[in-house]
PDB file of C-alpha atoms and ligand atoms in Angstrom:
ATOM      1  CA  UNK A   1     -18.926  75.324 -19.005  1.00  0.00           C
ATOM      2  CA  UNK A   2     -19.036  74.537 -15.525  1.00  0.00           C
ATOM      3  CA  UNK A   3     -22.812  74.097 -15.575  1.00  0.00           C
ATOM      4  CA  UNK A   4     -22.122  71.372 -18.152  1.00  0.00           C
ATOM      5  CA  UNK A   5     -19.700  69.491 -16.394  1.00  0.00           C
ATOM      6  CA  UNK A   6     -22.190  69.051 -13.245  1.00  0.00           C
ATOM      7  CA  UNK A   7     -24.955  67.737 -16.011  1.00  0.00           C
ATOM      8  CA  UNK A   8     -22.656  65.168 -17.312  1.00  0.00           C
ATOM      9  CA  UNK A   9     -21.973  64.133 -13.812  1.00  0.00           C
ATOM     10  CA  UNK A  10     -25.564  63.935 -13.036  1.00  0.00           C
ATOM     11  CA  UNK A  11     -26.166  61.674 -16.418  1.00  0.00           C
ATOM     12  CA  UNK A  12     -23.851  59.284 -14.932  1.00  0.00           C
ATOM     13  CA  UNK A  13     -24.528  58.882 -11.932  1.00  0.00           C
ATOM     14  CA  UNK A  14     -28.157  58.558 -12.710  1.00  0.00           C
ATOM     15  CA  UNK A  15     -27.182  55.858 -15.296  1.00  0.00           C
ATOM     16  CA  UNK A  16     -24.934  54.189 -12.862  1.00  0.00           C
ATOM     17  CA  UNK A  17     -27.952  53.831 -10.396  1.00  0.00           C
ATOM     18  CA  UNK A  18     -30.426  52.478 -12.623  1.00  0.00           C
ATOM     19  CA  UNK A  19     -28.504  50.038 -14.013  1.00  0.00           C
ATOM     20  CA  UNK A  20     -27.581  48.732 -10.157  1.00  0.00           C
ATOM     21  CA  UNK A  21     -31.239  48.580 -10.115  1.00  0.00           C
ATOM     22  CA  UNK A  22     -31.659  46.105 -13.157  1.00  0.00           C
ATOM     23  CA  UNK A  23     -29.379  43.620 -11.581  1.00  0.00           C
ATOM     24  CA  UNK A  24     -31.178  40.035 -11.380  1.00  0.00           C
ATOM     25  CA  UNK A  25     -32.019  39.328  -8.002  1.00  0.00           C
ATOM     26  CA  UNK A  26     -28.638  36.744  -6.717  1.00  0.00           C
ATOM     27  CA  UNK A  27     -30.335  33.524  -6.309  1.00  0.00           C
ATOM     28  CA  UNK A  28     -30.184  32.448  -2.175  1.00  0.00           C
ATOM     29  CA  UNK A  29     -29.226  29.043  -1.051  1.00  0.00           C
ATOM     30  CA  UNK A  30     -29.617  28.011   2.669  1.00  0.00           C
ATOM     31  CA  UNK A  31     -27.955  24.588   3.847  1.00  0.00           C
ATOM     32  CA  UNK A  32     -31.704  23.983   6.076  1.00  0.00           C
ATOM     33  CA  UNK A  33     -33.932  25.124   2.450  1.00  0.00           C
ATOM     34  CA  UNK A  34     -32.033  23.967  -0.263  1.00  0.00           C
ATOM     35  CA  UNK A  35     -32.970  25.653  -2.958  1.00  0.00           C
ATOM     36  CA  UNK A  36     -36.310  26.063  -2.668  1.00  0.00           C
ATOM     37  CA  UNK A  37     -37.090  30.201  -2.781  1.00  0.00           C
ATOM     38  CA  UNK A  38     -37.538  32.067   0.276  1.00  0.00           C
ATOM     39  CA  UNK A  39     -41.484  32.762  -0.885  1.00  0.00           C
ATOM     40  CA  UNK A  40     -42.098  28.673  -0.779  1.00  0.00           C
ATOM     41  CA  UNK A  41     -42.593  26.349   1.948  1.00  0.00           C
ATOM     42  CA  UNK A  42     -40.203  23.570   2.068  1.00  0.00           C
ATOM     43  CA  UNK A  43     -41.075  19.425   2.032  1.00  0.00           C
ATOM     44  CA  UNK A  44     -39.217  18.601   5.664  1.00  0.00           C
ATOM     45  CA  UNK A  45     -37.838  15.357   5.818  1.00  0.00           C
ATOM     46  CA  UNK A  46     -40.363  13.128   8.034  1.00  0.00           C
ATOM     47  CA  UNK A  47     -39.183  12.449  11.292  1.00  0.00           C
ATOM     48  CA  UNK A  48     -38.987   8.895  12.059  1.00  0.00           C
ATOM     49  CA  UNK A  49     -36.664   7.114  14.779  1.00  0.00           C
ATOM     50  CA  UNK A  50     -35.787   9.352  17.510  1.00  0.00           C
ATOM     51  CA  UNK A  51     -32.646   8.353  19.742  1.00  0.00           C
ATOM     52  CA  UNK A  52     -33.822   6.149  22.785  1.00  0.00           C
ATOM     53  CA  UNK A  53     -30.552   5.422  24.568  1.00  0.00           C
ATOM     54  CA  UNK A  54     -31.130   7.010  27.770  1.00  0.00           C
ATOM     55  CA  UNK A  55     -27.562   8.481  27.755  1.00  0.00           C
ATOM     56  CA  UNK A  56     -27.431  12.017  29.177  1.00  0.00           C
ATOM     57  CA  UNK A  57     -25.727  14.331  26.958  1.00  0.00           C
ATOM     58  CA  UNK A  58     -23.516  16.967  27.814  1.00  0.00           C
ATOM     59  CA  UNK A  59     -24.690  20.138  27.940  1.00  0.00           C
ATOM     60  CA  UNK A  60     -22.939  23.098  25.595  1.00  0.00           C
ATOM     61  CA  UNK A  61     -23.620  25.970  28.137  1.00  0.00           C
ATOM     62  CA  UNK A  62     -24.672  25.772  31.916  1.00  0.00           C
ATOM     63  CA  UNK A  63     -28.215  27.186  31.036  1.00  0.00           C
ATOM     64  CA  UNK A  64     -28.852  25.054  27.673  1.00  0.00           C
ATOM     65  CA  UNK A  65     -32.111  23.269  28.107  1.00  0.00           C
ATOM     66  CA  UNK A  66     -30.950  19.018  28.266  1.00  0.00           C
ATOM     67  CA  UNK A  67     -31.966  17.344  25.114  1.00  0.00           C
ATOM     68  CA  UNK A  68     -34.189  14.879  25.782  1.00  0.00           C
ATOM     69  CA  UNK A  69     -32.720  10.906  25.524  1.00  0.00           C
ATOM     70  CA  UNK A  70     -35.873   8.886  25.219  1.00  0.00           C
ATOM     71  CA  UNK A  71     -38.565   8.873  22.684  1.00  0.00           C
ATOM     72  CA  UNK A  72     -41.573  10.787  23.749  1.00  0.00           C
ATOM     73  CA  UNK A  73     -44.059  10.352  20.580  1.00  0.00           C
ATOM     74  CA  UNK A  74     -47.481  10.592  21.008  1.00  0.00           C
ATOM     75  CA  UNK A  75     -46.928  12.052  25.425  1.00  0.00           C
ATOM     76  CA  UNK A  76     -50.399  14.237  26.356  1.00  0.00           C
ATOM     77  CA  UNK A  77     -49.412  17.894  26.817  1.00  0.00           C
ATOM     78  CA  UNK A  78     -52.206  19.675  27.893  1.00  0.00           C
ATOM     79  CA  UNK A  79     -54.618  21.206  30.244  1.00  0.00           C
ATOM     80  CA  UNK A  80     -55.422  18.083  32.221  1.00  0.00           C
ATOM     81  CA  UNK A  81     -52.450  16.133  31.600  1.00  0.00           C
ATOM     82  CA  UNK A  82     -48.855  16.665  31.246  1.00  0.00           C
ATOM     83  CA  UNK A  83     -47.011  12.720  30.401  1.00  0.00           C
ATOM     84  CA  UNK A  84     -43.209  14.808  31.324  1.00  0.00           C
ATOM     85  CA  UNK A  85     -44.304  15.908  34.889  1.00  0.00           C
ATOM     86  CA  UNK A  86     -46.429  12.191  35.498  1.00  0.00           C
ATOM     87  CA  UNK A  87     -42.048  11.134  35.347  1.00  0.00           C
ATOM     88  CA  UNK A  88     -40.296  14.296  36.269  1.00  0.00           C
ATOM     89  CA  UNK A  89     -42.212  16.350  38.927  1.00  0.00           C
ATOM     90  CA  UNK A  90     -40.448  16.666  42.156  1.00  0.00           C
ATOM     91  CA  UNK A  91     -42.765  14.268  43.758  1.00  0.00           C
ATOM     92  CA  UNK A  92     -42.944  11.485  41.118  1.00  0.00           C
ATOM     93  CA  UNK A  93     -39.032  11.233  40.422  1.00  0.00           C
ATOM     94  CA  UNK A  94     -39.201   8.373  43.426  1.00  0.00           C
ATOM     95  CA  UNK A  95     -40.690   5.732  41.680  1.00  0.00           C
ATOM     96  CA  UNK A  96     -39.965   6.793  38.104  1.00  0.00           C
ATOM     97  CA  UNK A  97     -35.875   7.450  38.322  1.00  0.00           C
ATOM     98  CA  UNK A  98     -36.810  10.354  36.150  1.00  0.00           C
ATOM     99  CA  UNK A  99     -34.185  13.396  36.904  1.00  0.00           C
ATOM    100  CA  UNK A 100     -36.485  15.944  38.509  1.00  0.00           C
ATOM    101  CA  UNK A 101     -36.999  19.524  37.029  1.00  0.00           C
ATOM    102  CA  UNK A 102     -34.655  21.716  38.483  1.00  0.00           C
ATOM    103  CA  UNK A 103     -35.542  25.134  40.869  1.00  0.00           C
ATOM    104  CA  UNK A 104     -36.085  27.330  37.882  1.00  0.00           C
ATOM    105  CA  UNK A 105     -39.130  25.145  36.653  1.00  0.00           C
ATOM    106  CA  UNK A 106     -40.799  26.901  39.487  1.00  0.00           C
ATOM    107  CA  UNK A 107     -39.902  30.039  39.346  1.00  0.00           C
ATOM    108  CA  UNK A 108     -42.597  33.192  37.502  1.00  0.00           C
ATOM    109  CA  UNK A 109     -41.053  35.491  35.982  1.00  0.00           C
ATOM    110  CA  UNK A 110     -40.387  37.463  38.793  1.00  0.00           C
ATOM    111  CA  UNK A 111     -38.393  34.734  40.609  1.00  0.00           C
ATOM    112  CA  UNK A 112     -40.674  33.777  42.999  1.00  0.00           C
ATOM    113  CA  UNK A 113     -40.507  30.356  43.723  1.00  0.00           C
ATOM    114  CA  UNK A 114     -44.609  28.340  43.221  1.00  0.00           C
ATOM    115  CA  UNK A 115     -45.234  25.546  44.746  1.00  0.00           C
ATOM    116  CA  UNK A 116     -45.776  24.084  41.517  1.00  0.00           C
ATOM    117  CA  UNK A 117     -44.623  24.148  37.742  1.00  0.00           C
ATOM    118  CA  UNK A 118     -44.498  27.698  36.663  1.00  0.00           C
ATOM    119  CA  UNK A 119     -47.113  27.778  33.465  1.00  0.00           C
ATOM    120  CA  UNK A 120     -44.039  29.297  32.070  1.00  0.00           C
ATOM    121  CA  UNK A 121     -42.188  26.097  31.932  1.00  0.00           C
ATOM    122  CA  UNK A 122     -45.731  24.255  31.485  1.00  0.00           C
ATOM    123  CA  UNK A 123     -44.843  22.642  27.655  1.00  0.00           C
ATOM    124  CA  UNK A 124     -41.907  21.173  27.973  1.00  0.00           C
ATOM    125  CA  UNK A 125     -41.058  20.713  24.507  1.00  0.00           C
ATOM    126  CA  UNK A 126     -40.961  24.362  23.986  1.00  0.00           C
ATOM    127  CA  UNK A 127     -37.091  24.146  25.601  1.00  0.00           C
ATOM    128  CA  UNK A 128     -36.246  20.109  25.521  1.00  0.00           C
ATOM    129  CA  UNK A 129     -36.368  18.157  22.320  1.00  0.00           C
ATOM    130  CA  UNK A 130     -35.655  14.732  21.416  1.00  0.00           C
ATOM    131  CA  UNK A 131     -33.003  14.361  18.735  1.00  0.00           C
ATOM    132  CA  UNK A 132     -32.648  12.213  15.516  1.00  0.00           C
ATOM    133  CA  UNK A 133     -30.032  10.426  14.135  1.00  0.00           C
ATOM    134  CA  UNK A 134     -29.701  12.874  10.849  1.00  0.00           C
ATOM    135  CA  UNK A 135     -26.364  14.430   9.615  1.00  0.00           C
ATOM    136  CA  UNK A 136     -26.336  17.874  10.413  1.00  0.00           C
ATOM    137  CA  UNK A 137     -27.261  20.368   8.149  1.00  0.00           C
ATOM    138  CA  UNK A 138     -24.797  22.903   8.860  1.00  0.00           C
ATOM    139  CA  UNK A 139     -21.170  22.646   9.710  1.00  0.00           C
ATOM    140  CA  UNK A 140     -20.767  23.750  14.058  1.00  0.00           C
ATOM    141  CA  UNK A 141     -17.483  24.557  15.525  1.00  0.00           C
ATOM    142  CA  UNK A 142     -18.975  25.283  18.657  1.00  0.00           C
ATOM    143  CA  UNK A 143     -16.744  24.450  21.730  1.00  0.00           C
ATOM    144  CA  UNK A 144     -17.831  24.543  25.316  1.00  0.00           C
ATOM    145  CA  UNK A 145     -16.320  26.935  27.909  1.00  0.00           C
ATOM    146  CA  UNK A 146     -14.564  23.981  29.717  1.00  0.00           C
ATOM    147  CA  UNK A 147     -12.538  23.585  26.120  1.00  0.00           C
ATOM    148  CA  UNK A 148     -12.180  27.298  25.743  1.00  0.00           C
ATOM    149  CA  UNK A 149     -10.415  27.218  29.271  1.00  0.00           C
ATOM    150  CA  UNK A 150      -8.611  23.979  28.700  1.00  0.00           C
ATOM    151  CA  UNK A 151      -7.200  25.015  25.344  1.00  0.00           C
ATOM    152  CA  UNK A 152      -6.253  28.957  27.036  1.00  0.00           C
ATOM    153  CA  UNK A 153      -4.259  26.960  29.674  1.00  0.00           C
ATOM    154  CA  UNK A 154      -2.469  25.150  27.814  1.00  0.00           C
ATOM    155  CA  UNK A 155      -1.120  27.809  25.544  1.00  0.00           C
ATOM    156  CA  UNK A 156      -0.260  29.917  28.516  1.00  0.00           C
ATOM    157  CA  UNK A 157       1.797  26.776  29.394  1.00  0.00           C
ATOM    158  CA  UNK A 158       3.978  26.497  26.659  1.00  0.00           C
ATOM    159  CA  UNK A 159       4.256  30.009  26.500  1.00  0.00           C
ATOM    160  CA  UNK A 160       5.792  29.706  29.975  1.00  0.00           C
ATOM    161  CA  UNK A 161       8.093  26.829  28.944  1.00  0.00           C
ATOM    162  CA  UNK A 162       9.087  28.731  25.890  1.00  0.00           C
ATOM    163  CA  UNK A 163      10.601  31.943  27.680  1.00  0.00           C
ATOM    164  CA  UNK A 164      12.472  29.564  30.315  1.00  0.00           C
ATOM    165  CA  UNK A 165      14.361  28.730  27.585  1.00  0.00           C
TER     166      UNK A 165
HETATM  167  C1  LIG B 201     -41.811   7.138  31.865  1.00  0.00           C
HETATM  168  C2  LIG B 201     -41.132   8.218  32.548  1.00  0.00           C
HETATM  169  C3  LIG B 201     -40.740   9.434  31.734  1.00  0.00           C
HETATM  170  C4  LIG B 201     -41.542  10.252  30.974  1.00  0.00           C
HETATM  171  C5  LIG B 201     -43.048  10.105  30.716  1.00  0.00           C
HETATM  172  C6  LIG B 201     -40.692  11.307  30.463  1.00  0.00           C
HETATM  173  N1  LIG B 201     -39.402  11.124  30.911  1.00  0.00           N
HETATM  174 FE1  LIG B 201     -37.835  12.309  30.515  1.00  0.00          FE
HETATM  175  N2  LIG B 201     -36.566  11.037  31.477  1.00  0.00           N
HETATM  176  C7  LIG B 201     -36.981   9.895  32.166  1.00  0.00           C
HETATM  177  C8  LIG B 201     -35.816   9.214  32.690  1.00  0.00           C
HETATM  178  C9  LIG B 201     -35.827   7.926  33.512  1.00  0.00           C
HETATM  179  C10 LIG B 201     -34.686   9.976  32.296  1.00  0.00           C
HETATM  180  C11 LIG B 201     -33.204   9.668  32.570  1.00  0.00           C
HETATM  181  C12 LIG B 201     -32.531   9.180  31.321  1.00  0.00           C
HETATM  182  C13 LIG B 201     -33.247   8.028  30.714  1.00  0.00           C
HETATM  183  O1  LIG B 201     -33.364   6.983  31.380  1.00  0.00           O
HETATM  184  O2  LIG B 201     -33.755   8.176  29.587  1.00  0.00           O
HETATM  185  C14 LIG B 201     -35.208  11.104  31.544  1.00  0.00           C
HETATM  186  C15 LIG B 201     -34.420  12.090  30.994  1.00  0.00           C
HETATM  187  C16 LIG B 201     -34.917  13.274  30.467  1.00  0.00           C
HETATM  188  C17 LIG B 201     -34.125  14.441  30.124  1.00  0.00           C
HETATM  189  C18 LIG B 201     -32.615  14.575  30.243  1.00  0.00           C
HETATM  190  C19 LIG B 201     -32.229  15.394  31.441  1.00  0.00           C
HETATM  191  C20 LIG B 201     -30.741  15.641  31.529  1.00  0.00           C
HETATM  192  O3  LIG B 201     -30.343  16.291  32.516  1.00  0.00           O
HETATM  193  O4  LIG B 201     -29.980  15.223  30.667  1.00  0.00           O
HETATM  194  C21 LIG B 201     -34.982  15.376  29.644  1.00  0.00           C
HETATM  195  C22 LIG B 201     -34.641  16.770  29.149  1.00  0.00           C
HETATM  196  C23 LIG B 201     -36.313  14.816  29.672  1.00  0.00           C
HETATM  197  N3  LIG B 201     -36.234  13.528  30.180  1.00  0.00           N
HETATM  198  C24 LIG B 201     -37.448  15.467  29.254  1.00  0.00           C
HETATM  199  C25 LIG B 201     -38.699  14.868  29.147  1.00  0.00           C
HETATM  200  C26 LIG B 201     -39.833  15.495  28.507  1.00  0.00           C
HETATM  201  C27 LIG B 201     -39.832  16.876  27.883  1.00  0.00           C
HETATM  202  C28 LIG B 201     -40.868  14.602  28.588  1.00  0.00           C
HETATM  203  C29 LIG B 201     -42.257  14.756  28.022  1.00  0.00           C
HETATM  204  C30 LIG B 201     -42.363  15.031  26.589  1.00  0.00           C
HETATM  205  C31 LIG B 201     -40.376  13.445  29.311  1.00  0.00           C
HETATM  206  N4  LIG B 201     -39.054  13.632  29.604  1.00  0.00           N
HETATM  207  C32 LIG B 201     -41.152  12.338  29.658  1.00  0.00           C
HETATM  208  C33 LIG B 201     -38.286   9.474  32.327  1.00  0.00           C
HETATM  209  C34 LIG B 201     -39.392   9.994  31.685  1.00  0.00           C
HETATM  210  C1  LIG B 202     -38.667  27.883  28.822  1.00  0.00           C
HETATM  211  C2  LIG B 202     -37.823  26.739  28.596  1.00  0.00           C
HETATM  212  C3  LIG B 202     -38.081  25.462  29.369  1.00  0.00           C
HETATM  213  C4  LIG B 202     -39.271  24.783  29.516  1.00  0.00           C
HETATM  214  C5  LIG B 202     -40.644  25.147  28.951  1.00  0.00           C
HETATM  215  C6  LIG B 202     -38.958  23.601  30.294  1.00  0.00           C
HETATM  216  N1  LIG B 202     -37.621  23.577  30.572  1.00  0.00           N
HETATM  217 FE1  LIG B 202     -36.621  22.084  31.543  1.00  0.00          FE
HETATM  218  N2  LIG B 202     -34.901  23.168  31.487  1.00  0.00           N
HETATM  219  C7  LIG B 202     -34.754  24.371  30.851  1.00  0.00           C
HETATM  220  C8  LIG B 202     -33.401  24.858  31.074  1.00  0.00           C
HETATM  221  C9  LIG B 202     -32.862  26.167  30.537  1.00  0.00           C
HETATM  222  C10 LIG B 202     -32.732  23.882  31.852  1.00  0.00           C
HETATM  223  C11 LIG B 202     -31.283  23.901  32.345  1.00  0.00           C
HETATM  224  C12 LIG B 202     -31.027  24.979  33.362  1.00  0.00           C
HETATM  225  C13 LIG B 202     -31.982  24.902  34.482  1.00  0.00           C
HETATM  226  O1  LIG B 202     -32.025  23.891  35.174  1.00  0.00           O
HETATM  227  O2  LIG B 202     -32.729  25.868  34.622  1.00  0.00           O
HETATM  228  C14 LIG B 202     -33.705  22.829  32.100  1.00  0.00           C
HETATM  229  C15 LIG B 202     -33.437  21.692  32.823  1.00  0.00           C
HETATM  230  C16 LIG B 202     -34.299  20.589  32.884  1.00  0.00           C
HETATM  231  C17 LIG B 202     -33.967  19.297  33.450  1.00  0.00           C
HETATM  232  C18 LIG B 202     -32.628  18.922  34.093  1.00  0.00           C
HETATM  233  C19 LIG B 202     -32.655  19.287  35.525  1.00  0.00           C
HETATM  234  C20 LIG B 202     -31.337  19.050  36.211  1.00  0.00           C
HETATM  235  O3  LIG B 202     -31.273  19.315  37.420  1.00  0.00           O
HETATM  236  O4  LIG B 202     -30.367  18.649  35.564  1.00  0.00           O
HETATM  237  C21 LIG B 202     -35.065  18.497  33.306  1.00  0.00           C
HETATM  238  C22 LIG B 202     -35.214  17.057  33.737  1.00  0.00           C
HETATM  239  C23 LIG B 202     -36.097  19.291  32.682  1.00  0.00           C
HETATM  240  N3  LIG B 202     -35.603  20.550  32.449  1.00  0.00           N
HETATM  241  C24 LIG B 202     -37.364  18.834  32.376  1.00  0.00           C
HETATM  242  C25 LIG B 202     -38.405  19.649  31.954  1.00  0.00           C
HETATM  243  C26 LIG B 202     -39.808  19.225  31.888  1.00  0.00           C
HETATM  244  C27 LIG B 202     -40.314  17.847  32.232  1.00  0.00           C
HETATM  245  C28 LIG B 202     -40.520  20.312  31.445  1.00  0.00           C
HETATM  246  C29 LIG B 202     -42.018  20.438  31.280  1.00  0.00           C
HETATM  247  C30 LIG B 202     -42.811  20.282  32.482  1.00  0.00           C
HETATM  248  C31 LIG B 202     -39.564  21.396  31.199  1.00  0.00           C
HETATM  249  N4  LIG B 202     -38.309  20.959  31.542  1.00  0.00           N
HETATM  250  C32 LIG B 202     -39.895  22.651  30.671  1.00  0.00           C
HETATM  251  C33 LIG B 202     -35.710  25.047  30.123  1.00  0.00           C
HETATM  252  C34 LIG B 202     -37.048  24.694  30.044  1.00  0.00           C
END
């Protein structure tokens, strides 16, 4: 009887199992793919007009790499030539009004400080990129620590003004 009992149990649960298997893979959509399936490359849009204002832009986090606020199509990157540092080396930033790199450009990865670019920091565009005017793709409630702070203080002040009362 009892031996029974533990077969049936064993049917079902081996039923139960393959038939989880069987499901139909749920179909995955990604706001930055579309629909397009994970195995397939997507068409990107083509990047045209990049913004050119030369307005600064805040930065989210003290250590977020500045976007870039000028167009820089077609600058030479490479082993005899870098366009960003012919503007923003330490010695060039004179002439050009170009905001140097800061101290961390010359660091290696050991913190010592070169008397020169650290190769590290060499391509630019690995860290800085230009940005286009294109609606974003996913929604971003992001706030900045100066907001986070802000908003803190100001709840701790009405809290304050509430138990006055
Ligand atoms: C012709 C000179 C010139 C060249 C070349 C140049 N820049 Fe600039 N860059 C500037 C100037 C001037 C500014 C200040 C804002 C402005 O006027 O656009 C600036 C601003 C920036 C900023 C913003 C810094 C901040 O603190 O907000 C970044 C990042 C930057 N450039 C990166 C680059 C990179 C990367 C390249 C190479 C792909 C490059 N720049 C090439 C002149 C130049
Ligand atoms: C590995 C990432 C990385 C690379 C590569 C890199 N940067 Fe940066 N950059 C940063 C970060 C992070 C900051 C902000 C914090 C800091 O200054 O270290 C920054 C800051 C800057 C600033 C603002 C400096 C200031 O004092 O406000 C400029 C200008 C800049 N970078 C230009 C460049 C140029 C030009 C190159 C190429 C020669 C370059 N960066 C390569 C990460 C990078």
């Amino acid at each position: 009887m009892n031996i029974l009992r533990h077969l049936a149990l064993l049917l079902c649960l081996c039923a139960s199992l393959s038939s989880a298997q069987q499901q139909p893979a749920r179909s995955f959509t990604d706001a930055a793919r579309g629909p397009t399936p994970i195995t397939e490359s997507t068409k990107p849009p083509v990047l045209g007009n990049a913004i050119n204002d030369d307005v600064r832009r805040t930065r989210g986090w003290a250590t977020q790499p500045p976007t870039i606020p000028h167009r820089v199509d077609g600058y030479q990157i490479d082993k005899n030539f870098n366009k960003c540092l012919d503007c923003h080396a330490r010695a060039r930033t004179e002439t050009t009004q170009a905001i140097p790199v800061s101290a961390t450009h010359y660091m290696d990865r050991s913190g010592r400080v070169l008397g020169q670019v650290s190769t590290r920091r060499y391509f630019c565009m690995q860290c800085h990129v230009a940005q286009e005017n294109a609606r974003p793709l996913v929604q971003n409630n992001f706030q900045d620590v100066d907001t986070v702070i802000q908003r803190a203080m100001q709840t701790q002040k009405a809290n304050e003004k509430a138990t006055k009362k």
